[in-house]
């Protein structure tokens, strides 16, 4: 009886503290803190690197492993929310670094229209230099996939393989037109169509994300006009082994784009995921883990 009472009090205390955290620091900040605590328990550190152009926040785990994997998140998320399932799995076999990118972090670059894809490409390259990592595998989700392609084409000797998870790039103009047509509902439309299965987070938690997406959408047309020449990677220069993962039910970037992308890349293979939307990390986390681990195993075995 005493044990049950103690367990009940402990559970109630955690519930009460979580509720207070949501009200006092806001639902988004509370979620971030909970996930960061989870990463700490898994042995994944939150750290910062100072480079000539940036102060970069990133997660790092699995330092004991030889092969390094870089994870680049997409629009509307960050390293915390995008990789909370995948990071603990990958760090059991690989040294993993997952930075917070500028594009999806709604930094001043977006609002004053000085952002370009080169901004985040340079961020990743400078982070690797700061960490003294001279060879690595890279995986990118959505816009993170576009940045991964730019990093790969710029650094053929450093990047050993590329995994693209529903990547943006060749389809970015059409996506932008769809988002801008939604007006102030763009953020809500984006999140409502991001997942094949309903995301178990209430709207009051996501409302801040809705507004941030709206801010980005308003700035994108200017960014596209000023930096159109930088958006499309030189596909023929991405010679590394490349895995392209795409949800068959993707409503954000439909799978019709996958075929032309794979044909343009010299060493790419496509794996289509059933019952899966654009949010692969949520809709099919186990399939993503299996596909990525298998691909990385093949590449690391081949390079030994």
Tab-separated table of C-alpha atoms in Angstrom:
chain	number	residue	atom	x	y	z
A	1	UNK	CA	0.000	0.000	0.000
A	2	UNK	CA	2.803	2.396	0.935
A	3	UNK	CA	4.603	1.578	-2.345
A	4	UNK	CA	1.470	2.375	-4.370
A	5	UNK	CA	0.996	5.611	-2.503
A	6	UNK	CA	4.608	6.615	-3.166
A	7	UNK	CA	4.269	5.786	-6.872
A	8	UNK	CA	1.036	7.775	-7.091
A	9	UNK	CA	2.621	10.790	-5.407
A	10	UNK	CA	5.639	10.579	-7.753
A	11	UNK	CA	3.413	10.322	-10.825
A	12	UNK	CA	1.232	13.190	-9.644
A	13	UNK	CA	4.303	15.330	-8.945
A	14	UNK	CA	5.693	14.770	-12.452
A	15	UNK	CA	2.289	15.515	-13.961
A	16	UNK	CA	1.949	18.676	-11.878
A	17	UNK	CA	5.442	19.896	-12.757
A	18	UNK	CA	4.848	19.214	-16.458
A	19	UNK	CA	1.575	21.139	-16.341
A	20	UNK	CA	3.206	24.066	-14.553
A	21	UNK	CA	6.031	24.047	-17.092
A	22	UNK	CA	3.555	24.310	-19.956
A	23	UNK	CA	1.843	27.308	-18.383
A	24	UNK	CA	4.961	29.109	-17.153
A	25	UNK	CA	7.395	28.625	-20.053
A	26	UNK	CA	4.946	27.892	-22.859
A	27	UNK	CA	4.022	24.586	-24.527
A	28	UNK	CA	6.756	24.730	-27.176
A	29	UNK	CA	9.529	25.427	-24.697
A	30	UNK	CA	8.192	22.725	-22.390
A	31	UNK	CA	8.248	20.174	-25.225
A	32	UNK	CA	11.801	21.178	-26.156
A	33	UNK	CA	12.987	20.809	-22.557
A	34	UNK	CA	11.338	17.401	-22.170
A	35	UNK	CA	12.958	16.101	-25.367
A	36	UNK	CA	16.358	17.529	-24.436
A	37	UNK	CA	16.153	15.754	-21.097
A	38	UNK	CA	15.298	12.561	-22.963
A	39	UNK	CA	18.389	13.002	-25.154
A	40	UNK	CA	20.555	13.491	-22.068
A	41	UNK	CA	19.290	10.222	-20.632
A	42	UNK	CA	20.269	8.582	-23.940
A	43	UNK	CA	23.796	9.987	-23.697
A	44	UNK	CA	23.249	12.619	-26.397
A	45	UNK	CA	24.767	16.017	-25.599
A	46	UNK	CA	23.525	19.488	-26.508
A	47	UNK	CA	26.501	21.661	-27.424
A	48	UNK	CA	27.542	24.802	-29.287
A	49	UNK	CA	30.302	25.528	-31.774
A	50	UNK	CA	31.655	28.973	-32.620
A	51	UNK	CA	32.746	29.361	-36.243
A	52	UNK	CA	33.790	32.427	-38.288
A	53	UNK	CA	30.154	33.106	-39.227
A	54	UNK	CA	27.920	31.326	-36.718
A	55	UNK	CA	27.302	30.082	-33.218
A	56	UNK	CA	25.871	26.669	-33.992
A	57	UNK	CA	23.686	24.628	-31.651
A	58	UNK	CA	23.831	20.883	-32.228
A	59	UNK	CA	23.321	17.458	-30.693
A	60	UNK	CA	26.112	14.915	-30.574
A	61	UNK	CA	26.197	11.296	-29.505
A	62	UNK	CA	28.025	8.043	-30.181
A	63	UNK	CA	31.465	9.666	-30.025
A	64	UNK	CA	33.047	6.279	-29.469
A	65	UNK	CA	32.184	5.183	-33.014
A	66	UNK	CA	34.451	5.733	-36.012
A	67	UNK	CA	31.926	6.619	-38.732
A	68	UNK	CA	30.200	10.010	-38.504
A	69	UNK	CA	26.658	10.762	-39.681
A	70	UNK	CA	25.271	14.299	-40.042
A	71	UNK	CA	21.484	14.773	-39.741
A	72	UNK	CA	19.864	17.876	-41.268
A	73	UNK	CA	16.257	18.604	-40.321
A	74	UNK	CA	13.600	20.296	-42.450
A	75	UNK	CA	11.226	23.242	-42.468
A	76	UNK	CA	9.052	23.707	-39.402
A	77	UNK	CA	11.194	21.657	-37.065
A	78	UNK	CA	14.629	21.593	-35.505
A	79	UNK	CA	17.121	18.958	-34.459
A	80	UNK	CA	15.203	18.339	-31.224
A	81	UNK	CA	11.768	17.640	-32.672
A	82	UNK	CA	12.880	16.079	-35.965
A	83	UNK	CA	15.319	13.473	-34.689
A	84	UNK	CA	14.091	12.488	-31.210
A	85	UNK	CA	13.318	8.961	-32.438
A	86	UNK	CA	16.205	8.438	-34.849
A	87	UNK	CA	19.091	9.940	-32.878
A	88	UNK	CA	19.090	7.418	-30.006
A	89	UNK	CA	18.988	4.563	-32.543
A	90	UNK	CA	21.824	5.820	-34.753
A	91	UNK	CA	24.127	6.716	-31.872
A	92	UNK	CA	24.294	3.057	-30.880
A	93	UNK	CA	26.363	2.402	-34.021
A	94	UNK	CA	27.540	5.780	-35.312
A	95	UNK	CA	28.956	9.095	-34.200
A	96	UNK	CA	26.026	11.414	-34.951
A	97	UNK	CA	25.890	15.209	-35.170
A	98	UNK	CA	22.550	16.984	-35.672
A	99	UNK	CA	22.714	20.803	-35.938
A	100	UNK	CA	19.908	23.336	-35.752
A	101	UNK	CA	19.737	24.929	-39.197
A	102	UNK	CA	19.047	28.590	-39.813
A	103	UNK	CA	16.314	28.156	-42.438
A	104	UNK	CA	13.954	26.339	-40.111
A	105	UNK	CA	15.008	28.314	-37.053
A	106	UNK	CA	13.395	31.509	-38.309
A	107	UNK	CA	16.510	33.588	-37.737
A	108	UNK	CA	16.945	37.203	-38.812
A	109	UNK	CA	18.290	35.951	-42.145
A	110	UNK	CA	14.758	34.951	-43.121
A	111	UNK	CA	13.038	38.141	-42.058
A	112	UNK	CA	15.517	40.539	-43.625
A	113	UNK	CA	15.765	38.474	-46.822
A	114	UNK	CA	19.529	37.908	-46.602
A	115	UNK	CA	19.140	34.143	-46.366
A	116	UNK	CA	20.152	31.766	-49.136
A	117	UNK	CA	20.712	28.017	-49.275
A	118	UNK	CA	24.425	28.818	-49.201
A	119	UNK	CA	23.905	30.170	-45.668
A	120	UNK	CA	23.043	26.752	-44.228
A	121	UNK	CA	25.439	24.920	-46.536
A	122	UNK	CA	28.252	27.039	-45.128
A	123	UNK	CA	26.954	26.448	-41.589
A	124	UNK	CA	27.261	22.668	-41.993
A	125	UNK	CA	30.688	22.902	-43.601
A	126	UNK	CA	32.015	25.201	-40.880
A	127	UNK	CA	30.592	22.959	-38.157
A	128	UNK	CA	32.453	19.971	-39.602
A	129	UNK	CA	35.649	22.023	-39.711
A	130	UNK	CA	35.149	23.144	-36.110
A	131	UNK	CA	34.583	19.529	-35.042
A	132	UNK	CA	37.621	18.441	-37.107
A	133	UNK	CA	35.536	15.841	-38.913
A	134	UNK	CA	37.063	15.323	-42.351
A	135	UNK	CA	34.811	12.522	-43.634
A	136	UNK	CA	31.163	11.795	-42.955
A	137	UNK	CA	27.839	10.508	-44.215
A	138	UNK	CA	25.019	13.020	-44.529
A	139	UNK	CA	21.235	12.632	-44.296
A	140	UNK	CA	18.696	15.387	-44.842
A	141	UNK	CA	14.942	15.698	-44.398
A	142	UNK	CA	12.945	17.921	-46.808
A	143	UNK	CA	14.808	21.265	-47.018
A	144	UNK	CA	17.572	19.540	-45.068
A	145	UNK	CA	17.849	17.170	-48.030
A	146	UNK	CA	18.395	20.115	-50.362
A	147	UNK	CA	21.156	21.414	-48.104
A	148	UNK	CA	22.663	17.915	-47.895
A	149	UNK	CA	22.906	17.804	-51.696
A	150	UNK	CA	24.714	21.148	-51.761
A	151	UNK	CA	27.147	19.990	-49.067
A	152	UNK	CA	27.759	16.759	-50.997
A	153	UNK	CA	28.439	18.501	-54.305
A	154	UNK	CA	30.806	20.989	-52.645
A	155	UNK	CA	32.720	18.360	-50.655
A	156	UNK	CA	33.048	15.178	-52.739
A	157	UNK	CA	36.103	13.991	-50.818
A	158	UNK	CA	34.560	14.528	-47.385
A	159	UNK	CA	30.993	13.285	-47.932
A	160	UNK	CA	31.012	9.489	-48.243
A	161	UNK	CA	27.300	8.869	-48.832
A	162	UNK	CA	24.010	10.771	-48.983
A	163	UNK	CA	20.535	9.863	-47.686
A	164	UNK	CA	17.696	12.096	-48.885
A	165	UNK	CA	14.387	11.864	-47.025
A	166	UNK	CA	11.614	13.442	-49.136
A	167	UNK	CA	14.071	16.163	-50.205
A	168	UNK	CA	13.103	19.616	-51.434
A	169	UNK	CA	14.909	21.380	-54.256
A	170	UNK	CA	13.757	20.717	-57.790
A	171	UNK	CA	10.167	21.055	-56.536
A	172	UNK	CA	10.634	24.082	-54.263
A	173	UNK	CA	9.050	26.596	-56.635
A	174	UNK	CA	5.786	24.640	-56.830
A	175	UNK	CA	5.730	24.108	-53.069
A	176	UNK	CA	6.236	27.830	-52.519
A	177	UNK	CA	3.335	28.673	-54.811
A	178	UNK	CA	1.096	26.252	-52.920
A	179	UNK	CA	2.112	27.698	-49.559
A	180	UNK	CA	1.738	31.340	-50.573
A	181	UNK	CA	-1.732	30.621	-51.971
A	182	UNK	CA	-2.832	29.642	-48.437
A	183	UNK	CA	-2.154	33.135	-47.055
A	184	UNK	CA	-2.254	33.280	-43.252
A	185	UNK	CA	-3.368	29.634	-43.173
A	186	UNK	CA	-0.103	28.413	-44.730
A	187	UNK	CA	1.366	27.229	-41.437
A	188	UNK	CA	-1.775	25.390	-40.433
A	189	UNK	CA	-2.078	23.795	-43.904
A	190	UNK	CA	1.561	22.687	-43.745
A	191	UNK	CA	1.186	20.912	-40.408
A	192	UNK	CA	-2.225	19.421	-41.215
A	193	UNK	CA	-0.765	17.811	-44.358
A	194	UNK	CA	2.650	16.933	-43.010
A	195	UNK	CA	1.735	13.517	-41.618
A	196	UNK	CA	-0.189	10.572	-42.970
A	197	UNK	CA	-1.360	9.790	-39.451
A	198	UNK	CA	-2.646	12.539	-37.130
A	199	UNK	CA	0.140	14.139	-35.128
A	200	UNK	CA	-0.703	13.675	-31.413
A	201	UNK	CA	0.025	17.273	-30.467
A	202	UNK	CA	-2.871	19.709	-29.935
A	203	UNK	CA	-3.134	22.891	-31.989
A	204	UNK	CA	-2.475	25.152	-28.994
A	205	UNK	CA	1.047	23.711	-28.821
A	206	UNK	CA	1.586	24.052	-32.575
A	207	UNK	CA	0.091	27.537	-32.919
A	208	UNK	CA	3.501	29.160	-32.544
A	209	UNK	CA	4.844	26.932	-35.302
A	210	UNK	CA	1.940	27.964	-37.549
A	211	UNK	CA	2.970	31.604	-37.194
A	212	UNK	CA	6.638	30.869	-37.830
A	213	UNK	CA	5.815	29.008	-41.029
A	214	UNK	CA	3.714	31.989	-42.112
A	215	UNK	CA	6.711	34.284	-41.525
A	216	UNK	CA	8.940	32.090	-43.672
A	217	UNK	CA	6.329	31.774	-46.432
A	218	UNK	CA	6.086	35.566	-46.719
A	219	UNK	CA	9.865	35.830	-47.114
A	220	UNK	CA	10.399	32.923	-49.522
A	221	UNK	CA	9.337	34.650	-52.787
A	222	UNK	CA	11.977	37.346	-52.237
A	223	UNK	CA	14.547	34.714	-51.360
A	224	UNK	CA	13.722	32.671	-54.461
A	225	UNK	CA	13.966	35.690	-56.696
A	226	UNK	CA	17.330	36.748	-55.303
A	227	UNK	CA	18.913	33.296	-55.095
A	228	UNK	CA	17.226	31.175	-57.757
A	229	UNK	CA	20.578	30.214	-59.270
A	230	UNK	CA	21.680	28.696	-55.949
A	231	UNK	CA	18.648	26.527	-55.261
A	232	UNK	CA	19.062	23.655	-57.695
A	233	UNK	CA	22.071	21.475	-56.927
A	234	UNK	CA	24.384	20.293	-59.692
A	235	UNK	CA	23.010	16.773	-59.591
A	236	UNK	CA	25.732	15.300	-61.794
A	237	UNK	CA	28.323	16.434	-59.226
A	238	UNK	CA	26.697	14.365	-56.471
A	239	UNK	CA	28.599	11.185	-57.247
A	240	UNK	CA	28.362	9.619	-53.797
A	241	UNK	CA	26.099	6.587	-53.225
A	242	UNK	CA	22.679	8.110	-52.572
A	243	UNK	CA	19.544	6.686	-50.980
A	244	UNK	CA	16.273	8.505	-51.696
A	245	UNK	CA	13.412	7.749	-49.285
A	246	UNK	CA	9.935	9.022	-50.144
A	247	UNK	CA	6.490	8.582	-48.622
A	248	UNK	CA	3.960	7.282	-51.134
A	249	UNK	CA	1.282	9.483	-49.558
A	250	UNK	CA	3.336	12.694	-49.312
A	251	UNK	CA	0.976	15.679	-49.694
A	252	UNK	CA	3.678	18.329	-49.269
A	253	UNK	CA	6.114	17.063	-51.912
A	254	UNK	CA	4.284	14.338	-53.896
A	255	UNK	CA	6.238	11.227	-54.830
A	256	UNK	CA	5.978	12.093	-58.542
A	257	UNK	CA	9.115	14.200	-57.984
A	258	UNK	CA	11.135	11.219	-56.813
A	259	UNK	CA	11.580	9.546	-60.206
A	260	UNK	CA	13.070	12.585	-61.944
A	261	UNK	CA	15.387	13.232	-58.994
A	262	UNK	CA	16.712	9.671	-58.934
A	263	UNK	CA	17.270	9.770	-62.694
A	264	UNK	CA	19.268	12.998	-62.338
A	265	UNK	CA	21.553	11.663	-59.594
A	266	UNK	CA	24.424	9.455	-60.848
A	267	UNK	CA	24.358	6.857	-58.029
A	268	UNK	CA	20.878	6.987	-56.505
A	269	UNK	CA	18.327	4.357	-55.554
A	270	UNK	CA	14.722	5.024	-54.557
A	271	UNK	CA	12.819	3.389	-51.725
A	272	UNK	CA	9.128	4.316	-51.561
A	273	UNK	CA	7.489	3.978	-48.147
A	274	UNK	CA	3.878	2.812	-47.927
A	275	UNK	CA	1.344	4.476	-45.626
A	276	UNK	CA	3.700	7.417	-45.227
A	277	UNK	CA	3.434	11.162	-45.780
A	278	UNK	CA	6.066	13.892	-45.784
A	279	UNK	CA	6.754	13.475	-42.072
A	280	UNK	CA	8.614	10.192	-42.504
A	281	UNK	CA	10.238	10.519	-39.092
A	282	UNK	CA	6.793	10.282	-37.500
A	283	UNK	CA	4.741	8.207	-39.969
A	284	UNK	CA	7.222	5.366	-40.463
A	285	UNK	CA	10.062	5.685	-37.928
A	286	UNK	CA	10.840	1.962	-37.919
A	287	UNK	CA	11.021	1.751	-41.728
A	288	UNK	CA	13.215	4.853	-41.747
A	289	UNK	CA	15.530	3.377	-39.121
A	290	UNK	CA	15.779	0.071	-40.993
A	291	UNK	CA	16.423	1.671	-44.387
A	292	UNK	CA	18.989	4.138	-43.088
A	293	UNK	CA	20.856	1.603	-40.957
A	294	UNK	CA	20.986	-0.843	-43.868
A	295	UNK	CA	22.259	1.848	-46.243
A	296	UNK	CA	24.895	3.084	-43.801
A	297	UNK	CA	26.009	-0.467	-43.065
A	298	UNK	CA	26.508	-1.117	-46.776
A	299	UNK	CA	28.502	2.096	-47.219
A	300	UNK	CA	30.688	1.692	-44.148
A	301	UNK	CA	31.373	-1.959	-44.958
A	302	UNK	CA	32.304	-1.068	-48.533
A	303	UNK	CA	34.772	1.614	-47.425
A	304	UNK	CA	36.690	-0.581	-44.974
